[in-house]
Amino acid sequence: MEAKIQKVKMKIVKNQKFLAKANALKPELYYSDKKPRNTVMLVKDGNVVHGIKAVYGKFCQNQEPYAKEMKQGSSVVFDFGEHLVGHIHLKISTEGSPQDAPVKLRLSFGEMPAEVYFPFDQYEGWLSNSWLQEEWIFLDETPCDIHLPRRYSFRYLKFEILGISDKYCVRLDDIICTAVTSADLSKAVPLSAGVDETIRKIDEASIHTLADCMQDVFEDGPKRDRRLWIGDLRLQALVNAETVKNYDLVKRCLYLFAGATNEEGRISSCIFIKPDVIPDDTYLFEYSLIFVTTLYEYYEVTGDIQTLRELWDTGYRQIELSKKQLDDHYLLID
Protein backbone atom coordinates (compact mmCIF):
# COMPACT_ATOMS: atom_id res chain seq x y z
CA MET A 1 0.00 0.00 0.00
CA GLU A 2 1.37 3.40 -0.94
CA ALA A 3 1.64 6.08 1.72
CA LYS A 4 -1.24 8.52 1.61
CA ILE A 5 0.27 11.98 1.82
CA GLN A 6 -1.70 14.89 3.20
CA LYS A 7 -0.41 18.45 3.20
CA VAL A 8 -2.77 20.29 5.48
CA LYS A 9 -2.38 23.83 6.69
CA MET A 10 -3.48 23.69 10.30
CA LYS A 11 -2.59 25.46 13.47
CA ILE A 12 0.35 23.92 15.27
CA VAL A 13 -0.30 23.09 18.91
CA LYS A 14 2.77 22.86 21.14
CA ASN A 15 2.74 21.00 24.43
CA GLN A 16 5.34 22.90 26.41
CA LYS A 17 5.51 20.21 29.09
CA PHE A 18 6.46 17.60 26.51
CA LEU A 19 8.92 19.92 24.77
CA ALA A 20 10.57 20.76 28.11
CA LYS A 21 11.04 17.04 28.77
CA ALA A 22 12.52 16.61 25.29
CA ASN A 23 14.89 19.51 25.90
CA ALA A 24 16.01 18.00 29.22
CA LEU A 25 16.92 14.83 27.34
CA LYS A 26 19.19 16.62 24.87
CA PRO A 27 22.13 14.22 24.47
CA GLU A 28 25.80 14.61 25.23
CA LEU A 29 27.85 14.72 22.05
CA TYR A 30 31.08 12.79 21.63
CA TYR A 31 33.89 14.23 19.51
CA SER A 32 36.94 12.58 17.94
CA ASP A 33 39.58 14.02 15.62
CA LYS A 34 40.24 12.16 12.38
CA LYS A 35 42.93 12.74 9.77
CA PRO A 36 43.17 11.54 6.17
CA ARG A 37 44.60 8.05 5.83
CA ASN A 38 45.70 8.45 2.25
CA THR A 39 45.48 10.37 -0.98
CA VAL A 40 43.76 8.73 -3.91
CA MET A 41 43.48 9.03 -7.65
CA LEU A 42 40.01 8.67 -9.14
CA VAL A 43 39.76 6.52 -12.26
CA LYS A 44 36.89 5.22 -14.38
CA ASP A 45 36.05 1.56 -13.86
CA GLY A 46 32.88 -0.02 -15.20
CA ASN A 47 33.07 -2.81 -12.62
CA VAL A 48 32.48 -0.62 -9.55
CA VAL A 49 29.46 1.26 -8.26
CA HIS A 50 28.88 4.53 -10.19
CA GLY A 51 31.81 3.69 -12.48
CA ILE A 52 34.51 5.54 -10.49
CA LYS A 53 37.17 3.85 -8.37
CA ALA A 54 39.58 5.32 -5.81
CA VAL A 55 43.17 4.14 -6.33
CA TYR A 56 45.67 4.70 -3.55
CA GLY A 57 48.36 7.28 -4.13
CA LYS A 58 51.98 7.13 -3.05
CA PHE A 59 51.34 8.17 0.54
CA CYS A 60 50.46 5.75 3.28
CA GLN A 61 49.01 6.01 6.76
CA ASN A 62 51.01 7.94 9.39
CA GLN A 63 52.67 10.10 6.72
CA GLU A 64 51.58 13.63 5.81
CA PRO A 65 49.75 13.29 2.48
CA TYR A 66 49.06 17.02 2.29
CA ALA A 67 52.52 18.45 2.77
CA LYS A 68 53.17 19.65 -0.77
CA GLU A 69 53.22 22.94 -2.62
CA MET A 70 50.14 23.69 -4.72
CA LYS A 71 49.71 26.15 -7.57
CA GLN A 72 46.87 27.27 -9.86
CA GLY A 73 44.86 24.22 -10.95
CA SER A 74 46.40 21.88 -8.37
CA SER A 75 44.09 19.43 -6.63
CA VAL A 76 44.28 16.46 -4.29
CA VAL A 77 41.67 13.95 -3.11
CA PHE A 78 41.93 12.73 0.48
CA ASP A 79 40.54 9.44 1.72
CA PHE A 80 39.72 9.45 5.44
CA GLY A 81 39.32 5.67 5.32
CA GLU A 82 35.86 5.64 6.89
CA HIS A 83 32.57 7.49 6.73
CA LEU A 84 32.64 10.58 8.93
CA VAL A 85 30.11 13.12 10.14
CA GLY A 86 31.72 16.26 11.48
CA HIS A 87 33.46 19.59 11.02
CA ILE A 88 36.61 20.37 9.03
CA HIS A 89 39.62 22.32 10.32
CA LEU A 90 42.39 23.39 7.92
CA LYS A 91 45.78 24.97 8.49
CA ILE A 92 47.05 26.73 5.38
CA SER A 93 50.26 28.65 4.66
CA THR A 94 52.00 29.99 1.56
CA GLU A 95 55.54 29.92 0.25
CA GLY A 96 57.39 32.14 -2.20
CA SER A 97 56.86 35.88 -2.62
CA PRO A 98 54.53 37.82 -0.29
CA GLN A 99 50.86 37.09 -0.92
CA ASP A 100 49.85 39.66 -3.52
CA ALA A 101 46.41 38.21 -4.28
CA PRO A 102 43.79 36.12 -2.44
CA VAL A 103 43.77 32.34 -2.61
CA LYS A 104 40.58 30.86 -4.08
CA LEU A 105 39.86 27.32 -2.86
CA ARG A 106 37.14 24.76 -3.48
CA LEU A 107 36.42 21.84 -1.17
CA SER A 108 34.14 19.04 -2.39
CA PHE A 109 32.92 16.32 -0.05
CA GLY A 110 31.69 12.88 -1.06
CA GLU A 111 30.64 9.60 0.49
CA MET A 112 31.51 7.81 -2.77
CA PRO A 113 34.41 8.51 -5.18
CA ALA A 114 32.01 9.52 -7.97
CA GLU A 115 30.72 12.44 -5.90
CA VAL A 116 34.07 14.22 -6.03
CA TYR A 117 34.96 13.04 -9.53
CA PHE A 118 32.11 14.61 -11.47
CA PRO A 119 31.76 18.42 -11.32
CA PHE A 120 28.80 19.51 -9.22
CA ASP A 121 27.66 21.91 -11.94
CA GLN A 122 26.73 18.86 -14.05
CA TYR A 123 24.12 17.77 -11.51
CA GLU A 124 20.59 17.51 -12.94
CA GLY A 125 18.72 15.58 -10.26
CA TRP A 126 15.32 16.46 -8.82
CA LEU A 127 16.68 17.17 -5.34
CA SER A 128 17.94 20.69 -4.70
CA ASN A 129 21.58 21.14 -5.70
CA SER A 130 22.08 22.97 -2.40
CA TRP A 131 22.46 19.50 -0.85
CA LEU A 132 25.73 19.04 -2.76
CA GLN A 133 28.54 19.32 -0.22
CA GLU A 134 30.83 22.03 -1.53
CA GLU A 135 32.65 25.06 -0.10
CA TRP A 136 34.26 28.00 -1.88
CA ILE A 137 36.82 29.80 0.29
CA PHE A 138 38.80 32.99 -0.29
CA LEU A 139 41.93 33.61 1.79
CA ASP A 140 43.17 37.18 1.95
CA GLU A 141 45.91 36.47 4.47
CA THR A 142 48.04 33.43 5.27
CA PRO A 143 49.05 31.52 7.29
CA CYS A 144 45.60 30.89 8.68
CA ASP A 145 43.42 28.41 10.53
CA ILE A 146 40.03 27.70 8.99
CA HIS A 147 37.16 26.14 10.93
CA LEU A 148 34.27 25.40 8.59
CA PRO A 149 30.99 25.93 10.48
CA ARG A 150 28.89 23.51 8.44
CA ARG A 151 28.74 19.83 9.30
CA TYR A 152 29.64 17.36 6.55
CA SER A 153 28.96 13.69 5.89
CA PHE A 154 31.74 12.17 3.80
CA ARG A 155 34.72 9.90 3.33
CA TYR A 156 36.45 11.67 0.43
CA LEU A 157 37.49 15.32 0.31
CA LYS A 158 38.75 17.05 -2.83
CA PHE A 159 40.92 20.12 -2.23
CA GLU A 160 41.42 22.40 -5.26
CA ILE A 161 43.27 25.65 -5.96
CA LEU A 162 41.03 27.65 -8.31
CA GLY A 163 42.83 30.97 -8.12
CA ILE A 164 46.25 32.13 -6.94
CA SER A 165 49.03 34.50 -7.94
CA ASP A 166 51.94 33.08 -9.92
CA LYS A 167 54.33 34.55 -7.36
CA TYR A 168 53.58 32.11 -4.54
CA CYS A 169 52.15 28.66 -3.77
CA VAL A 170 49.91 27.12 -1.12
CA ARG A 171 50.76 24.54 1.53
CA LEU A 172 48.04 22.61 3.30
CA ASP A 173 49.80 22.08 6.63
CA ASP A 174 47.07 20.16 8.42
CA ILE A 175 43.56 18.85 7.88
CA ILE A 176 41.33 17.41 10.60
CA CYS A 177 37.74 16.28 10.72
CA THR A 178 36.23 16.50 14.19
CA ALA A 179 33.66 13.71 14.00
CA VAL A 180 30.56 13.98 16.18
CA THR A 181 27.86 11.60 17.41
CA SER A 182 25.66 11.17 20.48
CA ALA A 183 26.29 7.41 20.48
CA ASP A 184 28.64 6.11 23.16
CA LEU A 185 30.21 3.36 21.09
CA SER A 186 32.07 2.01 24.14
CA LYS A 187 28.69 0.63 25.22
CA ALA A 188 27.94 -1.05 21.90
CA VAL A 189 26.99 -4.71 22.39
CA PRO A 190 29.43 -6.94 20.47
CA LEU A 191 28.35 -9.99 18.52
CA SER A 192 28.93 -13.32 20.19
CA ALA A 193 32.09 -15.28 19.45
CA GLY A 194 32.16 -17.51 16.40
CA VAL A 195 30.00 -15.29 14.20
CA ASP A 196 30.85 -15.37 10.50
CA GLU A 197 33.34 -12.63 9.57
CA THR A 198 31.09 -11.23 6.84
CA ILE A 199 28.23 -10.90 9.32
CA ARG A 200 30.59 -9.25 11.78
CA LYS A 201 31.61 -6.65 9.19
CA ILE A 202 27.97 -5.97 8.33
CA ASP A 203 27.25 -5.50 12.04
CA GLU A 204 30.14 -3.05 12.43
CA ALA A 205 29.01 -1.04 9.40
CA SER A 206 25.44 -0.99 10.70
CA ILE A 207 26.46 0.32 14.12
CA HIS A 208 28.70 2.92 12.48
CA THR A 209 25.78 4.05 10.28
CA LEU A 210 23.47 4.29 13.29
CA ALA A 211 26.05 6.30 15.24
CA ASP A 212 26.46 8.75 12.35
CA CYS A 213 22.68 9.34 12.39
CA MET A 214 22.61 9.80 16.19
CA GLN A 215 23.11 13.51 16.64
CA ASP A 216 20.82 15.89 18.55
CA VAL A 217 18.05 13.48 17.47
CA PHE A 218 17.92 10.35 15.34
CA GLU A 219 18.38 11.95 11.94
CA ASP A 220 16.91 10.62 8.73
CA GLY A 221 20.47 10.89 7.41
CA PRO A 222 23.43 13.07 8.41
CA LYS A 223 24.10 14.16 4.81
CA ARG A 224 20.66 15.05 3.43
CA ASP A 225 17.23 15.54 5.02
CA ARG A 226 18.86 16.02 8.40
CA ARG A 227 15.71 15.94 10.47
CA LEU A 228 13.67 13.61 12.62
CA TRP A 229 11.35 11.31 10.65
CA ILE A 230 9.01 9.00 12.58
CA GLY A 231 9.55 6.10 10.17
CA ASP A 232 13.33 6.28 10.49
CA LEU A 233 13.03 6.75 14.26
CA ARG A 234 11.24 3.44 14.63
CA LEU A 235 13.89 1.49 12.70
CA GLN A 236 16.76 3.30 14.42
CA ALA A 237 15.21 2.71 17.84
CA LEU A 238 15.03 -1.03 17.12
CA VAL A 239 18.73 -1.16 16.17
CA ASN A 240 19.63 1.08 19.11
CA ALA A 241 17.93 -1.35 21.50
CA GLU A 242 20.24 -4.14 20.30
CA THR A 243 23.46 -2.12 20.14
CA VAL A 244 24.30 1.20 21.84
CA LYS A 245 21.13 1.33 24.00
CA ASN A 246 20.72 5.12 24.14
CA TYR A 247 17.10 4.95 25.27
CA ASP A 248 17.01 8.60 26.35
CA LEU A 249 17.47 9.66 22.72
CA VAL A 250 14.46 7.55 21.69
CA LYS A 251 12.46 9.05 24.54
CA ARG A 252 13.51 12.57 23.53
CA CYS A 253 12.32 11.99 19.97
CA LEU A 254 8.95 10.64 21.13
CA TYR A 255 8.37 13.72 23.25
CA LEU A 256 9.35 15.98 20.35
CA PHE A 257 6.71 14.41 18.12
CA ALA A 258 4.08 14.52 20.84
CA GLY A 259 5.06 18.08 21.74
CA ALA A 260 4.24 19.58 18.33
CA THR A 261 1.07 18.28 16.67
CA ASN A 262 -1.56 19.98 14.55
CA GLU A 263 -4.84 21.16 16.05
CA GLU A 264 -6.40 17.73 15.47
CA GLY A 265 -3.65 16.14 17.53
CA ARG A 266 -2.15 14.45 14.49
CA ILE A 267 1.59 13.75 14.51
CA SER A 268 3.55 15.00 11.52
CA SER A 269 5.74 12.69 9.48
CA CYS A 270 8.85 14.61 10.45
CA ILE A 271 10.06 17.35 12.78
CA PHE A 272 12.52 20.17 12.17
CA ILE A 273 14.62 20.91 15.27
CA LYS A 274 16.26 24.22 14.43
CA PRO A 275 15.83 27.14 14.83
CA ASP A 276 12.81 25.87 16.76
CA VAL A 277 10.77 22.68 16.95
CA ILE A 278 8.57 22.80 13.84
CA PRO A 279 6.46 19.90 12.52
CA ASP A 280 6.46 19.49 8.75
CA ASP A 281 3.21 20.02 6.84
CA THR A 282 3.38 16.47 5.44
CA TYR A 283 1.09 13.93 7.11
CA LEU A 284 1.15 10.27 6.07
CA PHE A 285 -1.55 7.86 7.18
CA GLU A 286 0.85 5.04 8.10
CA TYR A 287 3.44 7.32 9.67
CA SER A 288 1.16 8.69 12.37
CA LEU A 289 0.51 5.09 13.44
CA ILE A 290 4.24 4.37 13.61
CA PHE A 291 4.31 6.63 16.68
CA VAL A 292 2.10 4.07 18.44
CA THR A 293 4.38 1.19 17.46
CA THR A 294 7.55 3.03 18.48
CA LEU A 295 6.10 4.00 21.86
CA TYR A 296 5.05 0.39 22.49
CA GLU A 297 8.47 -0.98 21.53
CA TYR A 298 10.19 1.66 23.67
CA TYR A 299 8.12 0.56 26.67
CA GLU A 300 8.85 -3.11 25.96
CA VAL A 301 12.62 -2.65 26.25
CA THR A 302 12.68 -0.02 29.03
CA GLY A 303 9.62 -0.66 31.20
CA ASP A 304 9.26 3.14 31.41
CA ILE A 305 5.62 3.25 32.52
CA GLN A 306 5.67 6.99 33.26
CA THR A 307 6.52 7.89 29.66
CA LEU A 308 3.93 5.41 28.40
CA ARG A 309 1.24 7.00 30.56
CA GLU A 310 2.17 10.55 29.52
CA LEU A 311 2.20 9.77 25.80
CA TRP A 312 -0.73 7.34 25.84
CA ASP A 313 -3.31 9.94 24.82
CA THR A 314 -1.11 11.11 21.94
CA GLY A 315 -0.73 7.57 20.66
CA TYR A 316 -4.43 6.78 21.07
CA ARG A 317 -5.33 9.95 19.18
CA GLN A 318 -3.41 8.68 16.15
CA ILE A 319 -5.62 5.57 16.12
CA GLU A 320 -8.77 7.67 16.41
CA LEU A 321 -7.74 9.89 13.51
CA SER A 322 -6.67 6.94 11.38
CA LYS A 323 -10.06 5.21 11.81
CA LYS A 324 -11.67 8.21 10.13
CA GLN A 325 -9.75 7.31 6.97
CA LEU A 326 -10.96 3.69 6.92
CA ASP A 327 -14.24 2.23 5.71
CA ASP A 328 -16.18 -0.52 7.44
CA HIS A 329 -13.78 -3.11 6.01
CA TYR A 330 -10.72 -1.23 7.35
CA LEU A 331 -9.64 -0.20 3.87
CA LEU A 332 -8.29 3.28 3.12
CA ILE A 333 -10.88 5.73 1.91
CA ASP A 334 -9.69 7.59 -1.21
PDB file of N, CA and C in Angstrom, residues 192-247:
ATOM      1  N   SER A 192      28.352 -12.198  19.470  1.00  0.00           N
ATOM      2  CA  SER A 192      28.930 -13.322  20.195  1.00  0.00           C
ATOM      3  C   SER A 192      30.073 -13.940  19.395  1.00  0.00           C
ATOM      4  N   ALA A 193      30.926 -14.652  20.088  1.00  0.00           N
ATOM      5  CA  ALA A 193      32.086 -15.279  19.448  1.00  0.00           C
ATOM      6  C   ALA A 193      31.631 -16.323  18.429  1.00  0.00           C
ATOM      7  N   GLY A 194      32.439 -16.480  17.393  1.00  0.00           N
ATOM      8  CA  GLY A 194      32.158 -17.507  16.401  1.00  0.00           C
ATOM      9  C   GLY A 194      31.254 -17.069  15.271  1.00  0.00           C
ATOM     10  N   VAL A 195      30.855 -15.793  15.273  1.00  0.00           N
ATOM     11  CA  VAL A 195      30.001 -15.290  14.203  1.00  0.00           C
ATOM     12  C   VAL A 195      30.815 -15.162  12.920  1.00  0.00           C
ATOM     13  N   ASP A 196      30.194 -15.469  11.795  1.00  0.00           N
ATOM     14  CA  ASP A 196      30.851 -15.373  10.496  1.00  0.00           C
ATOM     15  C   ASP A 196      31.435 -13.978  10.294  1.00  0.00           C
ATOM     16  N   GLU A 197      32.634 -13.909   9.711  1.00  0.00           N
ATOM     17  CA  GLU A 197      33.338 -12.633   9.571  1.00  0.00           C
ATOM     18  C   GLU A 197      32.565 -11.645   8.707  1.00  0.00           C
ATOM     19  N   THR A 198      31.890 -12.128   7.682  1.00  0.00           N
ATOM     20  CA  THR A 198      31.092 -11.233   6.843  1.00  0.00           C
ATOM     21  C   THR A 198      29.961 -10.605   7.649  1.00  0.00           C
ATOM     22  N   ILE A 199      29.294 -11.416   8.467  1.00  0.00           N
ATOM     23  CA  ILE A 199      28.225 -10.904   9.325  1.00  0.00           C
ATOM     24  C   ILE A 199      28.795  -9.896  10.322  1.00  0.00           C
ATOM     25  N   ARG A 200      29.973 -10.171  10.830  1.00  0.00           N
ATOM     26  CA  ARG A 200      30.593  -9.246  11.783  1.00  0.00           C
ATOM     27  C   ARG A 200      30.871  -7.890  11.129  1.00  0.00           C
ATOM     28  N   LYS A 201      31.343  -7.908   9.886  1.00  0.00           N
ATOM     29  CA  LYS A 201      31.615  -6.646   9.186  1.00  0.00           C
ATOM     30  C   LYS A 201      30.322  -5.882   8.903  1.00  0.00           C
ATOM     31  N   ILE A 202      29.265  -6.610   8.550  1.00  0.00           N
ATOM     32  CA  ILE A 202      27.965  -5.967   8.330  1.00  0.00           C
ATOM     33  C   ILE A 202      27.473  -5.332   9.619  1.00  0.00           C
ATOM     34  N   ASP A 203      27.657  -6.027  10.730  1.00  0.00           N
ATOM     35  CA  ASP A 203      27.247  -5.502  12.035  1.00  0.00           C
ATOM     36  C   ASP A 203      28.013  -4.224  12.381  1.00  0.00           C
ATOM     37  N   GLU A 204      29.322  -4.233  12.142  1.00  0.00           N
ATOM     38  CA  GLU A 204      30.144  -3.054  12.429  1.00  0.00           C
ATOM     39  C   GLU A 204      29.717  -1.867  11.577  1.00  0.00           C
ATOM     40  N   ALA A 205      29.448  -2.118  10.282  1.00  0.00           N
ATOM     41  CA  ALA A 205      29.009  -1.039   9.396  1.00  0.00           C
ATOM     42  C   ALA A 205      27.642  -0.511   9.818  1.00  0.00           C
ATOM     43  N   SER A 206      26.781  -1.402  10.275  1.00  0.00           N
ATOM     44  CA  SER A 206      25.443  -0.993  10.700  1.00  0.00           C
ATOM     45  C   SER A 206      25.499  -0.109  11.938  1.00  0.00           C
ATOM     46  N   ILE A 207      26.323  -0.492  12.905  1.00  0.00           N
ATOM     47  CA  ILE A 207      26.461   0.317  14.125  1.00  0.00           C
ATOM     48  C   ILE A 207      27.074   1.677  13.794  1.00  0.00           C
ATOM     49  N   HIS A 208      28.064   1.668  12.901  1.00  0.00           N
ATOM     50  CA  HIS A 208      28.696   2.923  12.476  1.00  0.00           C
ATOM     51  C   HIS A 208      27.665   3.837  11.814  1.00  0.00           C
ATOM     52  N   THR A 209      26.824   3.266  10.956  1.00  0.00           N
ATOM     53  CA  THR A 209      25.785   4.046  10.281  1.00  0.00           C
ATOM     54  C   THR A 209      24.805   4.622  11.290  1.00  0.00           C
ATOM     55  N   LEU A 210      24.377   3.803  12.247  1.00  0.00           N
ATOM     56  CA  LEU A 210      23.469   4.290  13.285  1.00  0.00           C
ATOM     57  C   LEU A 210      24.101   5.431  14.068  1.00  0.00           C
ATOM     58  N   ALA A 211      25.369   5.272  14.453  1.00  0.00           N
ATOM     59  CA  ALA A 211      26.053   6.304  15.236  1.00  0.00           C
ATOM     60  C   ALA A 211      26.146   7.620  14.463  1.00  0.00           C
ATOM     61  N   ASP A 212      26.389   7.537  13.160  1.00  0.00           N
ATOM     62  CA  ASP A 212      26.459   8.751  12.349  1.00  0.00           C
ATOM     63  C   ASP A 212      25.122   9.485  12.333  1.00  0.00           C
ATOM     64  N   CYS A 213      24.018   8.737  12.403  1.00  0.00           N
ATOM     65  CA  CYS A 213      22.685   9.344  12.389  1.00  0.00           C
ATOM     66  C   CYS A 213      22.242   9.809  13.770  1.00  0.00           C
ATOM     67  N   MET A 214      22.963   9.411  14.822  1.00  0.00           N
ATOM     68  CA  MET A 214      22.610   9.802  16.189  1.00  0.00           C
ATOM     69  C   MET A 214      23.306  11.116  16.516  1.00  0.00           C
ATOM     70  N   GLN A 215      22.589  12.189  16.336  1.00  0.00           N
ATOM     71  CA  GLN A 215      23.108  13.511  16.635  1.00  0.00           C
ATOM     72  C   GLN A 215      22.261  14.117  17.754  1.00  0.00           C
ATOM     73  N   ASP A 216      21.712  15.291  17.558  1.00  0.00           N
ATOM     74  CA  ASP A 216      20.819  15.889  18.547  1.00  0.00           C
ATOM     75  C   ASP A 216      19.524  15.083  18.648  1.00  0.00           C
ATOM     76  N   VAL A 217      19.163  14.433  17.550  1.00  0.00           N
ATOM     77  CA  VAL A 217      18.051  13.482  17.471  1.00  0.00           C
ATOM     78  C   VAL A 217      18.513  12.338  16.574  1.00  0.00           C
ATOM     79  N   PHE A 218      17.658  11.347  16.376  1.00  0.00           N
ATOM     80  CA  PHE A 218      17.918  10.349  15.338  1.00  0.00           C
ATOM     81  C   PHE A 218      17.588  11.006  13.999  1.00  0.00           C
ATOM     82  N   GLU A 219      18.606  11.287  13.211  1.00  0.00           N
ATOM     83  CA  GLU A 219      18.381  11.953  11.937  1.00  0.00           C
ATOM     84  C   GLU A 219      18.033  10.951  10.858  1.00  0.00           C
ATOM     85  N   ASP A 220      17.202  11.413   9.916  1.00  0.00           N
ATOM     86  CA  ASP A 220      16.906  10.617   8.726  1.00  0.00           C
ATOM     87  C   ASP A 220      18.213  10.212   8.061  1.00  0.00           C
ATOM     88  N   GLY A 221      19.126  11.134   7.933  1.00  0.00           N
ATOM     89  CA  GLY A 221      20.466  10.889   7.411  1.00  0.00           C
ATOM     90  C   GLY A 221      21.323  12.105   7.705  1.00  0.00           C
ATOM     91  N   PRO A 222      22.585  11.924   8.036  1.00  0.00           N
ATOM     92  CA  PRO A 222      23.429  13.068   8.407  1.00  0.00           C
ATOM     93  C   PRO A 222      23.902  13.904   7.229  1.00  0.00           C
ATOM     94  N   LYS A 223      23.665  13.407   5.993  1.00  0.00           N
ATOM     95  CA  LYS A 223      24.099  14.159   4.811  1.00  0.00           C
ATOM     96  C   LYS A 223      22.966  14.997   4.233  1.00  0.00           C
ATOM     97  N   ARG A 224      21.797  14.375   4.041  1.00  0.00           N
ATOM     98  CA  ARG A 224      20.660  15.048   3.433  1.00  0.00           C
ATOM     99  C   ARG A 224      19.418  14.774   4.268  1.00  0.00           C
ATOM    100  N   ASP A 225      18.475  15.730   4.265  1.00  0.00           N
ATOM    101  CA  ASP A 225      17.235  15.540   5.019  1.00  0.00           C
ATOM    102  C   ASP A 225      17.541  15.335   6.494  1.00  0.00           C
ATOM    103  N   ARG A 226      18.375  16.184   7.040  1.00  0.00           N
ATOM    104  CA  ARG A 226      18.864  16.017   8.398  1.00  0.00           C
ATOM    105  C   ARG A 226      17.820  16.472   9.417  1.00  0.00           C
ATOM    106  N   ARG A 227      16.763  15.653   9.502  1.00  0.00           N
ATOM    107  CA  ARG A 227      15.707  15.945  10.469  1.00  0.00           C
ATOM    108  C   ARG A 227      15.174  14.649  11.040  1.00  0.00           C
ATOM    109  N   LEU A 228      14.215  14.758  11.909  1.00  0.00           N
ATOM    110  CA  LEU A 228      13.668  13.613  12.623  1.00  0.00           C
ATOM    111  C   LEU A 228      12.404  13.118  11.933  1.00  0.00           C
ATOM    112  N   TRP A 229      12.491  11.946  11.277  1.00  0.00           N
ATOM    113  CA  TRP A 229      11.349  11.311  10.649  1.00  0.00           C
ATOM    114  C   TRP A 229      10.870  10.166  11.524  1.00  0.00           C
ATOM    115  N   ILE A 230       9.554  10.034  11.694  1.00  0.00           N
ATOM    116  CA  ILE A 230       9.011   9.002  12.582  1.00  0.00           C
ATOM    117  C   ILE A 230       9.286   7.606  12.056  1.00  0.00           C
ATOM    118  N   GLY A 231       9.264   7.415  10.732  1.00  0.00           N
ATOM    119  CA  GLY A 231       9.551   6.100  10.167  1.00  0.00           C
ATOM    120  C   GLY A 231      10.982   5.670  10.431  1.00  0.00           C
ATOM    121  N   ASP A 232      11.925   6.578  10.220  1.00  0.00           N
ATOM    122  CA  ASP A 232      13.332   6.275  10.495  1.00  0.00           C
ATOM    123  C   ASP A 232      13.553   6.076  11.987  1.00  0.00           C
ATOM    124  N   LEU A 233      12.879   6.878  12.814  1.00  0.00           N
ATOM    125  CA  LEU A 233      13.030   6.753  14.265  1.00  0.00           C
ATOM    126  C   LEU A 233      12.711   5.331  14.716  1.00  0.00           C
ATOM    127  N   ARG A 234      11.628   4.776  14.191  1.00  0.00           N
ATOM    128  CA  ARG A 234      11.235   3.436  14.628  1.00  0.00           C
ATOM    129  C   ARG A 234      12.324   2.405  14.313  1.00  0.00           C
ATOM    130  N   LEU A 235      12.851   2.442  13.083  1.00  0.00           N
ATOM    131  CA  LEU A 235      13.893   1.494  12.696  1.00  0.00           C
ATOM    132  C   LEU A 235      15.174   1.727  13.489  1.00  0.00           C
ATOM    133  N   GLN A 236      15.539   2.987  13.683  1.00  0.00           N
ATOM    134  CA  GLN A 236      16.759   3.304  14.419  1.00  0.00           C
ATOM    135  C   GLN A 236      16.628   2.910  15.886  1.00  0.00           C
ATOM    136  N   ALA A 237      15.434   3.091  16.452  1.00  0.00           N
ATOM    137  CA  ALA A 237      15.211   2.709  17.844  1.00  0.00           C
ATOM    138  C   ALA A 237      15.353   1.201  18.028  1.00  0.00           C
ATOM    139  N   LEU A 238      14.899   0.423  17.046  1.00  0.00           N
ATOM    140  CA  LEU A 238      15.031  -1.030  17.124  1.00  0.00           C
ATOM    141  C   LEU A 238      16.501  -1.452  17.114  1.00  0.00           C
ATOM    142  N   VAL A 239      17.294  -0.833  16.228  1.00  0.00           N
ATOM    143  CA  VAL A 239      18.728  -1.162  16.174  1.00  0.00           C
ATOM    144  C   VAL A 239      19.424  -0.664  17.440  1.00  0.00           C
ATOM    145  N   ASN A 240      19.062   0.520  17.891  1.00  0.00           N
ATOM    146  CA  ASN A 240      19.628   1.082  19.110  1.00  0.00           C
ATOM    147  C   ASN A 240      19.422   0.151  20.297  1.00  0.00           C
ATOM    148  N   ALA A 241      18.245  -0.463  20.376  1.00  0.00           N
ATOM    149  CA  ALA A 241      17.934  -1.345  21.500  1.00  0.00           C
ATOM    150  C   ALA A 241      18.832  -2.578  21.534  1.00  0.00           C
ATOM    151  N   GLU A 242      19.375  -2.959  20.376  1.00  0.00           N
ATOM    152  CA  GLU A 242      20.239  -4.135  20.302  1.00  0.00           C
ATOM    153  C   GLU A 242      21.718  -3.787  20.348  1.00  0.00           C
ATOM    154  N   THR A 243      22.046  -2.500  20.269  1.00  0.00           N
ATOM    155  CA  THR A 243      23.461  -2.122  20.145  1.00  0.00           C
ATOM    156  C   THR A 243      23.895  -1.113  21.213  1.00  0.00           C
ATOM    157  N   VAL A 244      23.743   0.186  20.930  1.00  0.00           N
ATOM    158  CA  VAL A 244      24.304   1.201  21.841  1.00  0.00           C
ATOM    159  C   VAL A 244      23.374   1.558  22.991  1.00  0.00           C
ATOM    160  N   LYS A 245      22.079   1.213  22.890  1.00  0.00           N
ATOM    161  CA  LYS A 245      21.126   1.330  23.995  1.00  0.00           C
ATOM    162  C   LYS A 245      21.013   2.746  24.567  1.00  0.00           C
ATOM    163  N   ASN A 246      20.949   3.739  23.697  1.00  0.00           N
ATOM    164  CA  ASN A 246      20.718   5.125  24.136  1.00  0.00           C
ATOM    165  C   ASN A 246      19.207   5.365  24.157  1.00  0.00           C
ATOM    166  N   TYR A 247      18.552   4.879  25.190  1.00  0.00           N
ATOM    167  CA  TYR A 247      17.100   4.954  25.266  1.00  0.00           C
ATOM    168  C   TYR A 247      16.608   6.374  25.501  1.00  0.00           C
TER     169      TYR A 247
END
